mmCIF file with all atom_site columns, C-alpha atoms in Angstrom:
data_model
loop_
_atom_site.group_PDB
_atom_site.id
_atom_site.type_symbol
_atom_site.label_atom_id
_atom_site.label_alt_id
_atom_site.label_comp_id
_atom_site.label_asym_id
_atom_site.label_entity_id
_atom_site.label_seq_id
_atom_site.pdbx_PDB_ins_code
_atom_site.Cartn_x
_atom_site.Cartn_y
_atom_site.Cartn_z
_atom_site.occupancy
_atom_site.B_iso_or_equiv
_atom_site.pdbx_formal_charge
_atom_site.auth_seq_id
_atom_site.auth_comp_id
_atom_site.auth_asym_id
_atom_site.auth_atom_id
_atom_site.pdbx_PDB_model_num
ATOM 1   C CA . UNK A 1 1   ? -8.934  -19.011 2.333   1.00 76.00 ? 712 UNK A CA 1
ATOM 2   C CA . UNK A 1 2   ? -12.022 -18.495 0.143   1.00 83.00 ? 713 UNK A CA 1
ATOM 3   C CA . UNK A 1 3   ? -13.887 -17.195 3.199   1.00 83.00 ? 714 UNK A CA 1
ATOM 4   C CA . UNK A 1 4   ? -11.149 -14.574 3.740   1.00 85.00 ? 715 UNK A CA 1
ATOM 5   C CA . UNK A 1 5   ? -11.386 -13.533 0.101   1.00 89.00 ? 716 UNK A CA 1
ATOM 6   C CA . UNK A 1 6   ? -15.184 -13.378 0.432   1.00 89.00 ? 717 UNK A CA 1
ATOM 7   C CA . UNK A 1 7   ? -14.820 -11.050 3.458   1.00 86.00 ? 718 UNK A CA 1
ATOM 8   C CA . UNK A 1 8   ? -12.439 -8.745  1.576   1.00 89.00 ? 719 UNK A CA 1
ATOM 9   C CA . UNK A 1 9   ? -14.674 -8.653  -1.491  1.00 91.00 ? 720 UNK A CA 1
ATOM 10  C CA . UNK A 1 10  ? -17.721 -7.870  0.674   1.00 90.00 ? 721 UNK A CA 1
ATOM 11  C CA . UNK A 1 11  ? -15.810 -4.981  2.276   1.00 90.00 ? 722 UNK A CA 1
ATOM 12  C CA . UNK A 1 12  ? -14.996 -3.528  -1.152  1.00 91.00 ? 723 UNK A CA 1
ATOM 13  C CA . UNK A 1 13  ? -18.587 -3.937  -2.366  1.00 91.00 ? 724 UNK A CA 1
ATOM 14  C CA . UNK A 1 14  ? -19.865 -2.215  0.788   1.00 91.00 ? 725 UNK A CA 1
ATOM 15  C CA . UNK A 1 15  ? -18.181 0.955   -0.467  1.00 91.00 ? 726 UNK A CA 1
ATOM 16  C CA . UNK A 1 16  ? -20.440 0.983   -3.555  1.00 88.00 ? 727 UNK A CA 1
ATOM 17  C CA . UNK A 1 17  ? -24.028 0.491   -2.349  1.00 88.00 ? 728 UNK A CA 1
ATOM 18  C CA . UNK A 1 18  ? -25.419 2.360   -5.372  1.00 87.00 ? 729 UNK A CA 1
ATOM 19  C CA . UNK A 1 19  ? -23.976 -0.267  -7.716  1.00 82.00 ? 730 UNK A CA 1
ATOM 20  C CA . UNK A 1 20  ? -24.654 -3.477  -5.835  1.00 81.00 ? 731 UNK A CA 1
ATOM 21  C CA . UNK A 1 21  ? -27.077 -2.649  -3.060  1.00 84.00 ? 732 UNK A CA 1
ATOM 22  C CA . UNK A 1 22  ? -26.349 -2.611  0.667   1.00 88.00 ? 733 UNK A CA 1
ATOM 23  C CA . UNK A 1 23  ? -24.057 -5.328  1.995   1.00 90.00 ? 734 UNK A CA 1
ATOM 24  C CA . UNK A 1 24  ? -25.556 -6.839  5.184   1.00 89.00 ? 735 UNK A CA 1
ATOM 25  C CA . UNK A 1 25  ? -23.786 -5.676  8.349   1.00 85.00 ? 736 UNK A CA 1
ATOM 26  C CA . UNK A 1 26  ? -23.595 -9.254  9.637   1.00 82.00 ? 737 UNK A CA 1
ATOM 27  C CA . UNK A 1 27  ? -20.846 -9.905  7.092   1.00 82.00 ? 738 UNK A CA 1
ATOM 28  C CA . UNK A 1 28  ? -18.554 -7.535  8.976   1.00 77.00 ? 739 UNK A CA 1
ATOM 29  C CA . UNK A 1 29  ? -18.933 -9.028  12.466  1.00 71.00 ? 740 UNK A CA 1
ATOM 30  C CA . UNK A 1 30  ? -15.847 -10.731 13.849  1.00 62.00 ? 741 UNK A CA 1
ATOM 31  C CA . UNK A 1 31  ? -17.482 -14.081 14.560  1.00 59.00 ? 742 UNK A CA 1
ATOM 32  C CA . UNK A 1 32  ? -20.581 -14.313 12.360  1.00 53.00 ? 743 UNK A CA 1
ATOM 33  C CA . UNK A 1 33  ? -22.200 -17.566 11.414  1.00 56.00 ? 744 UNK A CA 1
ATOM 34  C CA . UNK A 1 34  ? -20.809 -19.199 8.316   1.00 65.00 ? 745 UNK A CA 1
ATOM 35  C CA . UNK A 1 35  ? -21.372 -16.824 5.441   1.00 79.00 ? 746 UNK A CA 1
ATOM 36  C CA . UNK A 1 36  ? -20.296 -18.557 2.275   1.00 84.00 ? 747 UNK A CA 1
ATOM 37  C CA . UNK A 1 37  ? -21.488 -22.158 2.263   1.00 87.00 ? 748 UNK A CA 1
ATOM 38  C CA . UNK A 1 38  ? -20.623 -25.055 -0.034  1.00 90.00 ? 749 UNK A CA 1
ATOM 39  C CA . UNK A 1 39  ? -24.280 -25.144 -1.078  1.00 91.00 ? 750 UNK A CA 1
ATOM 40  C CA . UNK A 1 40  ? -24.131 -21.505 -2.203  1.00 91.00 ? 751 UNK A CA 1
ATOM 41  C CA . UNK A 1 41  ? -20.930 -22.080 -4.157  1.00 92.00 ? 752 UNK A CA 1
ATOM 42  C CA . UNK A 1 42  ? -22.327 -25.229 -5.780  1.00 92.00 ? 753 UNK A CA 1
ATOM 43  C CA . UNK A 1 43  ? -25.550 -23.415 -6.698  1.00 93.00 ? 754 UNK A CA 1
ATOM 44  C CA . UNK A 1 44  ? -23.551 -20.556 -8.208  1.00 92.00 ? 755 UNK A CA 1
ATOM 45  C CA . UNK A 1 45  ? -21.349 -22.910 -10.245 1.00 91.00 ? 756 UNK A CA 1
ATOM 46  C CA . UNK A 1 46  ? -24.406 -24.811 -11.504 1.00 90.00 ? 757 UNK A CA 1
ATOM 47  C CA . UNK A 1 47  ? -26.336 -21.631 -12.343 1.00 88.00 ? 758 UNK A CA 1
ATOM 48  C CA . UNK A 1 48  ? -29.074 -22.360 -9.827  1.00 92.00 ? 759 UNK A CA 1
ATOM 49  C CA . UNK A 1 49  ? -30.968 -19.830 -7.721  1.00 92.00 ? 760 UNK A CA 1
ATOM 50  C CA . UNK A 1 50  ? -29.108 -18.351 -4.796  1.00 93.00 ? 761 UNK A CA 1
ATOM 51  C CA . UNK A 1 51  ? -30.652 -17.799 -1.358  1.00 90.00 ? 762 UNK A CA 1
ATOM 52  C CA . UNK A 1 52  ? -32.079 -14.429 -0.391  1.00 89.00 ? 763 UNK A CA 1
ATOM 53  C CA . UNK A 1 53  ? -30.397 -14.552 3.026   1.00 87.00 ? 764 UNK A CA 1
ATOM 54  C CA . UNK A 1 54  ? -26.825 -14.968 4.194   1.00 86.00 ? 765 UNK A CA 1
ATOM 55  C CA . UNK A 1 55  ? -25.790 -15.535 7.830   1.00 82.00 ? 766 UNK A CA 1
ATOM 56  C CA . UNK A 1 56  ? -29.415 -14.774 8.743   1.00 83.00 ? 767 UNK A CA 1
ATOM 57  C CA . UNK A 1 57  ? -29.577 -11.403 6.952   1.00 86.00 ? 768 UNK A CA 1
ATOM 58  C CA . UNK A 1 58  ? -31.459 -10.486 3.779   1.00 89.00 ? 769 UNK A CA 1
ATOM 59  C CA . UNK A 1 59  ? -29.301 -10.040 0.691   1.00 90.00 ? 770 UNK A CA 1
ATOM 60  C CA . UNK A 1 60  ? -30.023 -9.293  -2.938  1.00 88.00 ? 771 UNK A CA 1
ATOM 61  C CA . UNK A 1 61  ? -29.438 -12.407 -5.091  1.00 87.00 ? 772 UNK A CA 1
ATOM 62  C CA . UNK A 1 62  ? -27.643 -10.139 -7.599  1.00 89.00 ? 773 UNK A CA 1
ATOM 63  C CA . UNK A 1 63  ? -25.287 -8.923  -4.864  1.00 92.00 ? 774 UNK A CA 1
ATOM 64  C CA . UNK A 1 64  ? -24.701 -12.453 -3.579  1.00 92.00 ? 775 UNK A CA 1
ATOM 65  C CA . UNK A 1 65  ? -24.003 -13.661 -7.120  1.00 93.00 ? 776 UNK A CA 1
ATOM 66  C CA . UNK A 1 66  ? -21.444 -10.865 -7.580  1.00 92.00 ? 777 UNK A CA 1
ATOM 67  C CA . UNK A 1 67  ? -19.810 -11.532 -4.193  1.00 93.00 ? 778 UNK A CA 1
ATOM 68  C CA . UNK A 1 68  ? -19.450 -15.246 -4.904  1.00 94.00 ? 779 UNK A CA 1
ATOM 69  C CA . UNK A 1 69  ? -18.196 -14.613 -8.428  1.00 94.00 ? 780 UNK A CA 1
ATOM 70  C CA . UNK A 1 70  ? -15.489 -12.170 -7.377  1.00 93.00 ? 781 UNK A CA 1
ATOM 71  C CA . UNK A 1 71  ? -14.489 -14.311 -4.380  1.00 93.00 ? 782 UNK A CA 1
ATOM 72  C CA . UNK A 1 72  ? -14.040 -17.470 -6.446  1.00 95.00 ? 783 UNK A CA 1
ATOM 73  C CA . UNK A 1 73  ? -12.533 -15.846 -9.524  1.00 94.00 ? 784 UNK A CA 1
ATOM 74  C CA . UNK A 1 74  ? -8.846  -15.896 -8.443  1.00 93.00 ? 785 UNK A CA 1
ATOM 75  C CA . UNK A 1 75  ? -9.138  -19.586 -7.537  1.00 94.00 ? 786 UNK A CA 1
ATOM 76  C CA . UNK A 1 76  ? -10.997 -20.481 -10.730 1.00 95.00 ? 787 UNK A CA 1
ATOM 77  C CA . UNK A 1 77  ? -8.412  -18.640 -12.836 1.00 94.00 ? 788 UNK A CA 1
ATOM 78  C CA . UNK A 1 78  ? -5.545  -20.487 -11.163 1.00 93.00 ? 789 UNK A CA 1
ATOM 79  C CA . UNK A 1 79  ? -7.197  -23.879 -11.636 1.00 92.00 ? 790 UNK A CA 1
ATOM 80  C CA . UNK A 1 80  ? -8.061  -23.097 -15.250 1.00 92.00 ? 791 UNK A CA 1
ATOM 81  C CA . UNK A 1 81  ? -4.417  -22.268 -16.002 1.00 90.00 ? 792 UNK A CA 1
ATOM 82  C CA . UNK A 1 82  ? -3.568  -25.868 -15.129 1.00 90.00 ? 793 UNK A CA 1
ATOM 83  C CA . UNK A 1 83  ? -6.660  -27.532 -16.589 1.00 89.00 ? 794 UNK A CA 1
ATOM 84  C CA . UNK A 1 84  ? -6.556  -25.786 -19.983 1.00 87.00 ? 795 UNK A CA 1
ATOM 85  C CA . UNK A 1 85  ? -3.389  -27.716 -20.812 1.00 86.00 ? 796 UNK A CA 1
ATOM 86  C CA . UNK A 1 86  ? -5.482  -30.895 -20.895 1.00 86.00 ? 797 UNK A CA 1
ATOM 87  C CA . UNK A 1 87  ? -7.879  -29.715 -23.614 1.00 82.00 ? 798 UNK A CA 1
ATOM 88  C CA . UNK A 1 88  ? -7.271  -28.674 -27.199 1.00 81.00 ? 799 UNK A CA 1
ATOM 89  C CA . UNK A 1 89  ? -8.971  -25.284 -27.042 1.00 75.00 ? 800 UNK A CA 1
ATOM 90  C CA . UNK A 1 90  ? -8.483  -24.824 -30.790 1.00 74.00 ? 801 UNK A CA 1
ATOM 91  C CA . UNK A 1 91  ? -11.216 -27.417 -31.417 1.00 80.00 ? 802 UNK A CA 1
ATOM 92  C CA . UNK A 1 92  ? -13.656 -26.433 -28.636 1.00 82.00 ? 803 UNK A CA 1
ATOM 93  C CA . UNK A 1 93  ? -16.689 -24.731 -30.222 1.00 79.00 ? 804 UNK A CA 1
ATOM 94  C CA . UNK A 1 94  ? -19.349 -24.834 -27.522 1.00 82.00 ? 805 UNK A CA 1
ATOM 95  C CA . UNK A 1 95  ? -21.010 -21.810 -25.956 1.00 84.00 ? 806 UNK A CA 1
ATOM 96  C CA . UNK A 1 96  ? -19.754 -22.516 -22.454 1.00 88.00 ? 807 UNK A CA 1
ATOM 97  C CA . UNK A 1 97  ? -16.214 -22.717 -21.129 1.00 90.00 ? 808 UNK A CA 1
ATOM 98  C CA . UNK A 1 98  ? -14.615 -26.159 -21.183 1.00 89.00 ? 809 UNK A CA 1
ATOM 99  C CA . UNK A 1 99  ? -13.094 -25.658 -17.717 1.00 90.00 ? 810 UNK A CA 1
ATOM 100 C CA . UNK A 1 100 ? -15.780 -24.142 -15.436 1.00 87.00 ? 811 UNK A CA 1
ATOM 101 C CA . UNK A 1 101 ? -18.812 -24.030 -17.718 1.00 87.00 ? 812 UNK A CA 1
ATOM 102 C CA . UNK A 1 102 ? -19.154 -20.256 -17.671 1.00 89.00 ? 813 UNK A CA 1
ATOM 103 C CA . UNK A 1 103 ? -20.466 -18.158 -20.544 1.00 89.00 ? 814 UNK A CA 1
ATOM 104 C CA . UNK A 1 104 ? -18.268 -15.617 -22.225 1.00 90.00 ? 815 UNK A CA 1
ATOM 105 C CA . UNK A 1 105 ? -18.869 -11.982 -21.442 1.00 91.00 ? 816 UNK A CA 1
ATOM 106 C CA . UNK A 1 106 ? -16.194 -10.579 -23.746 1.00 94.00 ? 817 UNK A CA 1
ATOM 107 C CA . UNK A 1 107 ? -14.243 -11.728 -26.755 1.00 94.00 ? 818 UNK A CA 1
ATOM 108 C CA . UNK A 1 108 ? -11.715 -10.580 -29.286 1.00 94.00 ? 819 UNK A CA 1
ATOM 109 C CA . UNK A 1 109 ? -10.768 -10.870 -32.927 1.00 94.00 ? 820 UNK A CA 1
ATOM 110 C CA . UNK A 1 110 ? -7.114  -11.880 -33.030 1.00 93.00 ? 821 UNK A CA 1
ATOM 111 C CA . UNK A 1 111 ? -4.596  -9.544  -34.552 1.00 92.00 ? 822 UNK A CA 1
ATOM 112 C CA . UNK A 1 112 ? -3.249  -11.794 -37.333 1.00 89.00 ? 823 UNK A CA 1
ATOM 113 C CA . UNK A 1 113 ? -6.258  -13.306 -39.094 1.00 89.00 ? 824 UNK A CA 1
ATOM 114 C CA . UNK A 1 114 ? -9.235  -11.987 -37.162 1.00 90.00 ? 825 UNK A CA 1
ATOM 115 C CA . UNK A 1 115 ? -10.266 -15.347 -35.699 1.00 90.00 ? 826 UNK A CA 1
ATOM 116 C CA . UNK A 1 116 ? -12.942 -14.898 -33.027 1.00 90.00 ? 827 UNK A CA 1
ATOM 117 C CA . UNK A 1 117 ? -12.014 -15.883 -29.477 1.00 91.00 ? 828 UNK A CA 1
ATOM 118 C CA . UNK A 1 118 ? -14.135 -15.737 -26.349 1.00 91.00 ? 829 UNK A CA 1
ATOM 119 C CA . UNK A 1 119 ? -13.228 -15.342 -22.698 1.00 93.00 ? 830 UNK A CA 1
ATOM 120 C CA . UNK A 1 120 ? -15.017 -17.114 -19.855 1.00 93.00 ? 831 UNK A CA 1
ATOM 121 C CA . UNK A 1 121 ? -16.643 -14.739 -17.396 1.00 92.00 ? 832 UNK A CA 1
ATOM 122 C CA . UNK A 1 122 ? -15.710 -17.081 -14.547 1.00 93.00 ? 833 UNK A CA 1
ATOM 123 C CA . UNK A 1 123 ? -12.082 -18.089 -15.118 1.00 94.00 ? 834 UNK A CA 1
ATOM 124 C CA . UNK A 1 124 ? -10.817 -16.006 -18.081 1.00 93.00 ? 835 UNK A CA 1
ATOM 125 C CA . UNK A 1 125 ? -10.175 -19.157 -20.139 1.00 92.00 ? 836 UNK A CA 1
ATOM 126 C CA . UNK A 1 126 ? -10.150 -18.359 -23.853 1.00 91.00 ? 837 UNK A CA 1
ATOM 127 C CA . UNK A 1 127 ? -11.497 -20.498 -26.671 1.00 89.00 ? 838 UNK A CA 1
ATOM 128 C CA . UNK A 1 128 ? -12.060 -20.152 -30.401 1.00 88.00 ? 839 UNK A CA 1
ATOM 129 C CA . UNK A 1 129 ? -15.584 -19.563 -31.681 1.00 86.00 ? 840 UNK A CA 1
ATOM 130 C CA . UNK A 1 130 ? -17.288 -19.160 -35.035 1.00 83.00 ? 841 UNK A CA 1
ATOM 131 C CA . UNK A 1 131 ? -17.834 -15.572 -36.093 1.00 78.00 ? 842 UNK A CA 1
ATOM 132 C CA . UNK A 1 132 ? -21.291 -16.089 -37.606 1.00 85.00 ? 843 UNK A CA 1
ATOM 133 C CA . UNK A 1 133 ? -22.865 -17.810 -34.638 1.00 88.00 ? 844 UNK A CA 1
ATOM 134 C CA . UNK A 1 134 ? -24.556 -16.521 -31.479 1.00 90.00 ? 845 UNK A CA 1
ATOM 135 C CA . UNK A 1 135 ? -22.235 -16.905 -28.515 1.00 85.00 ? 846 UNK A CA 1
ATOM 136 C CA . UNK A 1 136 ? -25.170 -17.809 -26.276 1.00 87.00 ? 847 UNK A CA 1
ATOM 137 C CA . UNK A 1 137 ? -27.755 -19.924 -28.116 1.00 89.00 ? 848 UNK A CA 1
ATOM 138 C CA . UNK A 1 138 ? -25.663 -21.138 -31.091 1.00 86.00 ? 849 UNK A CA 1
ATOM 139 C CA . UNK A 1 139 ? -28.094 -19.502 -33.556 1.00 91.00 ? 850 UNK A CA 1
ATOM 140 C CA . UNK A 1 140 ? -26.577 -19.334 -37.060 1.00 92.00 ? 851 UNK A CA 1
ATOM 141 C CA . UNK A 1 141 ? -29.458 -17.607 -38.853 1.00 94.00 ? 852 UNK A CA 1
ATOM 142 C CA . UNK A 1 142 ? -27.774 -14.533 -40.358 1.00 93.00 ? 853 UNK A CA 1
ATOM 143 C CA . UNK A 1 143 ? -31.120 -12.674 -40.399 1.00 95.00 ? 854 UNK A CA 1
ATOM 144 C CA . UNK A 1 144 ? -31.199 -12.828 -36.590 1.00 96.00 ? 855 UNK A CA 1
ATOM 145 C CA . UNK A 1 145 ? -27.543 -11.904 -36.046 1.00 95.00 ? 856 UNK A CA 1
ATOM 146 C CA . UNK A 1 146 ? -26.109 -8.417  -36.293 1.00 94.00 ? 857 UNK A CA 1
ATOM 147 C CA . UNK A 1 147 ? -23.111 -6.451  -35.127 1.00 92.00 ? 858 UNK A CA 1
ATOM 148 C CA . UNK A 1 148 ? -22.384 -2.848  -34.326 1.00 93.00 ? 859 UNK A CA 1
ATOM 149 C CA . UNK A 1 149 ? -19.056 -1.098  -33.945 1.00 91.00 ? 860 UNK A CA 1
ATOM 150 C CA . UNK A 1 150 ? -17.560 2.182   -32.886 1.00 89.00 ? 861 UNK A CA 1
ATOM 151 C CA . UNK A 1 151 ? -16.117 4.622   -35.445 1.00 89.00 ? 862 UNK A CA 1
ATOM 152 C CA . UNK A 1 152 ? -12.624 3.148   -35.144 1.00 89.00 ? 863 UNK A CA 1
ATOM 153 C CA . UNK A 1 153 ? -13.989 -0.432  -35.479 1.00 90.00 ? 864 UNK A CA 1
ATOM 154 C CA . UNK A 1 154 ? -12.172 -1.530  -32.331 1.00 92.00 ? 865 UNK A CA 1
ATOM 155 C CA . UNK A 1 155 ? -15.192 -2.253  -30.173 1.00 94.00 ? 866 UNK A CA 1
ATOM 156 C CA . UNK A 1 156 ? -17.916 -4.467  -31.589 1.00 93.00 ? 867 UNK A CA 1
ATOM 157 C CA . UNK A 1 157 ? -21.191 -5.675  -30.191 1.00 93.00 ? 868 UNK A CA 1
ATOM 158 C CA . UNK A 1 158 ? -22.512 -8.950  -31.608 1.00 93.00 ? 869 UNK A CA 1
ATOM 159 C CA . UNK A 1 159 ? -26.278 -9.170  -31.049 1.00 95.00 ? 870 UNK A CA 1
ATOM 160 C CA . UNK A 1 160 ? -28.666 -12.110 -31.379 1.00 95.00 ? 871 UNK A CA 1
ATOM 161 C CA . UNK A 1 161 ? -32.322 -11.333 -31.998 1.00 96.00 ? 872 UNK A CA 1
ATOM 162 C CA . UNK A 1 162 ? -33.288 -14.932 -31.240 1.00 96.00 ? 873 UNK A CA 1
ATOM 163 C CA . UNK A 1 163 ? -32.168 -15.082 -27.588 1.00 95.00 ? 874 UNK A CA 1
ATOM 164 C CA . UNK A 1 164 ? -31.760 -11.295 -27.085 1.00 95.00 ? 875 UNK A CA 1
ATOM 165 C CA . UNK A 1 165 ? -28.188 -11.490 -25.845 1.00 93.00 ? 876 UNK A CA 1
ATOM 166 C CA . UNK A 1 166 ? -24.974 -9.827  -26.937 1.00 93.00 ? 877 UNK A CA 1
ATOM 167 C CA . UNK A 1 167 ? -21.230 -10.286 -26.764 1.00 93.00 ? 878 UNK A CA 1
ATOM 168 C CA . UNK A 1 168 ? -18.711 -7.442  -26.556 1.00 94.00 ? 879 UNK A CA 1
ATOM 169 C CA . UNK A 1 169 ? -15.741 -8.068  -28.844 1.00 94.00 ? 880 UNK A CA 1
ATOM 170 C CA . UNK A 1 170 ? -12.478 -6.151  -29.200 1.00 95.00 ? 881 UNK A CA 1
ATOM 171 C CA . UNK A 1 171 ? -10.981 -6.169  -32.701 1.00 95.00 ? 882 UNK A CA 1
ATOM 172 C CA . UNK A 1 172 ? -7.263  -6.397  -31.985 1.00 95.00 ? 883 UNK A CA 1
ATOM 173 C CA . UNK A 1 173 ? -6.467  -5.837  -35.666 1.00 95.00 ? 884 UNK A CA 1
ATOM 174 C CA . UNK A 1 174 ? -7.547  -2.207  -35.258 1.00 93.00 ? 885 UNK A CA 1
ATOM 175 C CA . UNK A 1 175 ? -6.308  -1.552  -31.721 1.00 92.00 ? 886 UNK A CA 1
ATOM 176 C CA . UNK A 1 176 ? -3.485  0.962   -31.567 1.00 89.00 ? 887 UNK A CA 1
ATOM 177 C CA . UNK A 1 177 ? -2.414  0.019   -28.022 1.00 90.00 ? 888 UNK A CA 1
ATOM 178 C CA . UNK A 1 178 ? -2.106  -3.187  -26.030 1.00 90.00 ? 889 UNK A CA 1
ATOM 179 C CA . UNK A 1 179 ? -5.449  -4.526  -24.812 1.00 90.00 ? 890 UNK A CA 1
ATOM 180 C CA . UNK A 1 180 ? -5.907  -6.294  -21.468 1.00 91.00 ? 891 UNK A CA 1
ATOM 181 C CA . UNK A 1 181 ? -9.221  -8.126  -21.867 1.00 89.00 ? 892 UNK A CA 1
ATOM 182 C CA . UNK A 1 182 ? -10.148 -8.516  -18.171 1.00 88.00 ? 893 UNK A CA 1
ATOM 183 C CA . UNK A 1 183 ? -9.849  -4.732  -17.804 1.00 90.00 ? 894 UNK A CA 1
ATOM 184 C CA . UNK A 1 184 ? -11.903 -4.171  -20.964 1.00 90.00 ? 895 UNK A CA 1
ATOM 185 C CA . UNK A 1 185 ? -14.878 -5.691  -19.127 1.00 89.00 ? 896 UNK A CA 1
ATOM 186 C CA . UNK A 1 186 ? -14.914 -2.570  -16.965 1.00 84.00 ? 897 UNK A CA 1
ATOM 187 C CA . UNK A 1 187 ? -13.921 -0.105  -19.645 1.00 86.00 ? 898 UNK A CA 1
ATOM 188 C CA . UNK A 1 188 ? -16.825 -1.241  -21.844 1.00 88.00 ? 899 UNK A CA 1
ATOM 189 C CA . UNK A 1 189 ? -19.585 -1.206  -19.211 1.00 82.00 ? 900 UNK A CA 1
ATOM 190 C CA . UNK A 1 190 ? -21.392 1.474   -21.195 1.00 80.00 ? 901 UNK A CA 1
ATOM 191 C CA . UNK A 1 191 ? -21.771 -0.929  -24.120 1.00 80.00 ? 902 UNK A CA 1
#
């Protein structure tokens, strides 16, 4: 099932070589060697280096990372929907997701009180996080933390000068329409 999803994702990515690089032709043969291996998936989940070949063909590690991510995402989301019931996400304050260990790539300030929530880049699990703390390295030095926003103060960018990372955050208190966070990842690519 994951292999079928991998094949479909590879076919979509092949239509955008300028974004991801060329997808190796071997991935589109009817009976190629095994493409997505357990070792690759394990390496991806553990944040280890990925191979530079797949089914005997050269592939960009960035492309392979993206293919694996998008192929596993529906399965990770489904599992996280069950597993999140076992954890009190109100008290989780770590930088990585409590389900699949992913980092957040987007967050939001909730509509009622402006509490800061993050969303896992792997499984879309949400968890509460301190506002005055780097979402990557846990830095709390206010001199090394800054934020920027658009004119309407809907889109914010929290930046850490210690680890040189950022987190995109949507301020739902100022949003005039409904926000679908997974879609906002694409709509805010220019940030």
